[in-house]
Short mmCIF file of C-alpha atoms in Angstrom, two decimals:
data_model
loop_
_atom_site.label_atom_id
_atom_site.label_comp_id
_atom_site.label_asym_id
_atom_site.label_seq_id
_atom_site.Cartn_x
_atom_site.Cartn_y
_atom_site.Cartn_z
CA UNK A 1 9.61 -10.41 -8.73
CA UNK A 2 6.07 -10.70 -9.99
CA UNK A 3 3.34 -8.12 -9.52
CA UNK A 4 -0.08 -9.78 -9.09
CA UNK A 5 -2.23 -9.18 -12.18
CA UNK A 6 -5.47 -8.63 -10.23
CA UNK A 7 -4.11 -5.56 -8.42
CA UNK A 8 -3.72 -1.97 -9.60
CA UNK A 9 -0.69 0.16 -8.79
CA UNK A 10 0.21 3.78 -8.12
CA UNK A 11 3.37 5.52 -9.26
CA UNK A 12 4.15 6.01 -5.54
CA UNK A 13 4.48 2.17 -5.34
CA UNK A 14 1.27 1.34 -3.50
CA UNK A 15 -1.07 -1.43 -4.65
CA UNK A 16 -4.86 -1.54 -4.53
CA UNK A 17 -7.10 -4.59 -4.57
CA UNK A 18 -10.40 -4.73 -6.39
CA UNK A 19 -13.28 -3.43 -4.29
CA UNK A 20 -15.33 -5.90 -2.28
CA UNK A 21 -18.56 -4.25 -1.12
CA UNK A 22 -16.92 -0.91 -1.97
CA UNK A 23 -13.84 -1.59 0.19
CA UNK A 24 -10.34 -2.08 -1.25
CA UNK A 25 -7.12 -3.17 0.43
CA UNK A 26 -3.94 -1.07 0.17
CA UNK A 27 -0.31 -2.09 0.59
CA UNK A 28 3.12 -1.27 -0.79
CA UNK A 29 4.69 -3.21 -3.62
CA UNK A 30 7.51 -5.71 -3.32
CA UNK A 31 9.65 -3.26 -5.32
CA UNK A 32 9.06 -0.56 -2.69
CA UNK A 33 9.59 -2.95 0.22
CA UNK A 34 12.91 -4.06 -1.24
CA UNK A 35 14.00 -0.46 -1.85
CA UNK A 36 13.13 0.49 1.74
CA UNK A 37 15.05 -2.36 3.31
CA UNK A 38 13.94 -3.93 6.58
CA UNK A 39 10.80 -2.13 7.76
CA UNK A 40 10.94 -1.62 11.54
CA UNK A 41 7.98 0.74 12.15
CA UNK A 42 4.72 1.64 10.42
CA UNK A 43 2.41 4.55 11.09
CA UNK A 44 -0.96 3.82 9.50
CA UNK A 45 -3.99 6.08 9.11
CA UNK A 46 -6.64 5.74 11.81
CA UNK A 47 -9.89 3.88 11.24
CA UNK A 48 -12.49 6.46 10.27
CA UNK A 49 -9.92 8.85 8.79
CA UNK A 50 -10.52 10.26 5.34
CA UNK A 51 -7.66 9.75 2.89
CA UNK A 52 -7.15 11.47 -0.46
CA UNK A 53 -5.62 9.95 -3.57
CA UNK A 54 -1.95 10.89 -3.91
CA UNK A 55 -1.71 12.41 -0.43
CA UNK A 56 0.34 11.23 2.54
CA UNK A 57 -1.61 9.07 4.99
CA UNK A 58 1.13 7.36 6.99
CA UNK A 59 4.80 6.51 7.22
CA UNK A 60 7.11 3.53 6.89
CA UNK A 61 10.43 3.51 8.72
CA UNK A 62 13.18 1.11 7.75
CA UNK A 63 16.77 0.54 8.72
CA UNK A 64 17.69 2.64 5.65
CA UNK A 65 15.22 5.53 5.66
CA UNK A 66 11.77 6.90 6.40
CA UNK A 67 9.22 6.95 3.59
CA UNK A 68 5.78 8.50 3.33
CA UNK A 69 2.80 6.24 2.67
CA UNK A 70 0.43 7.61 0.02
CA UNK A 71 -3.17 6.60 -0.52
CA UNK A 72 -3.86 5.43 -4.08
CA UNK A 73 -7.56 6.38 -3.75
CA UNK A 74 -9.84 8.76 -1.87
CA UNK A 75 -12.15 7.40 0.79
CA UNK A 76 -12.62 6.40 4.43
CA UNK A 77 -10.28 4.01 6.23
CA UNK A 78 -12.31 1.04 7.48
CA UNK A 79 -9.55 -1.16 8.91
CA UNK A 80 -5.81 -1.16 9.57
CA UNK A 81 -3.59 -4.22 9.69
CA UNK A 82 -2.71 -4.60 13.37
CA UNK A 83 -0.45 -7.54 12.49
CA UNK A 84 1.80 -5.14 10.56
CA UNK A 85 1.77 -2.66 13.45
CA UNK A 86 2.96 -5.46 15.75
CA UNK A 87 5.38 -6.99 13.21
CA UNK A 88 6.45 -4.45 10.56
CA UNK A 89 8.68 -7.05 8.88
CA UNK A 90 5.50 -8.47 7.27
CA UNK A 91 5.74 -5.57 4.81
CA UNK A 92 8.99 -7.12 3.55
CA UNK A 93 8.19 -10.82 3.85
CA UNK A 94 4.63 -10.74 2.45
CA UNK A 95 3.89 -7.37 0.80
CA UNK A 96 0.96 -8.73 -1.24
CA UNK A 97 -0.50 -10.99 1.46
CA UNK A 98 -0.11 -10.55 5.23
CA UNK A 99 1.80 -7.27 4.80
CA UNK A 100 -1.20 -5.26 3.56
CA UNK A 101 -1.56 -1.91 5.35
CA UNK A 102 -5.15 -0.67 5.43
CA UNK A 103 -8.60 -1.01 3.91
CA UNK A 104 -10.53 1.91 2.49
CA UNK A 105 -14.13 2.46 1.43
CA UNK A 106 -13.41 3.97 -1.97
CA UNK A 107 -15.14 7.28 -2.69
CA UNK A 108 -13.07 8.14 -5.74
CA UNK A 109 -10.48 6.24 -7.72
CA UNK A 110 -8.06 8.21 -9.91
CA UNK A 111 -7.76 7.27 -13.56
CA UNK A 112 -3.98 6.98 -13.45
CA UNK A 113 -3.64 3.67 -11.58
CA UNK A 114 -1.51 1.18 -13.46
CA UNK A 115 -2.08 -2.43 -14.43
CA UNK A 116 0.49 -4.99 -13.28
CA UNK A 117 2.22 -4.90 -16.67
CA UNK A 118 2.25 -1.08 -16.72
CA UNK A 119 3.66 -0.99 -13.18
CA UNK A 120 6.35 -3.52 -14.06
CA UNK A 121 7.41 -1.36 -17.02
CA UNK A 122 7.29 1.80 -14.85
CA UNK A 123 9.25 0.39 -11.92
CA UNK A 124 11.56 -1.94 -13.83
CA UNK A 125 10.53 -4.79 -11.54
#
């Protein structure tokens, strides 16, 4: 398993893309997707909602368990991935591509996000 170098990672196993026009993409890592098992339902934040770094903003339900979704940054949700809402298995099959979860206009980014190498050491993946 390889964590893309261009992304940053939270200790709650979410990833964050670099900002494009102030907007970053958020998803869960392959490590988290594998730990969850087959994802069968996602509850994403609503467009226009304000999310806060480290706080719950949604939920992922798998055949094994239910897990909270945490936002790695503070800001306003600008888009949610409807493809994932319609086909939650994308979280498992393409966590870094088509399985992204939402986009956020970043207001504040915490200083504790990890590089790919730091996340790999943290998660053991």
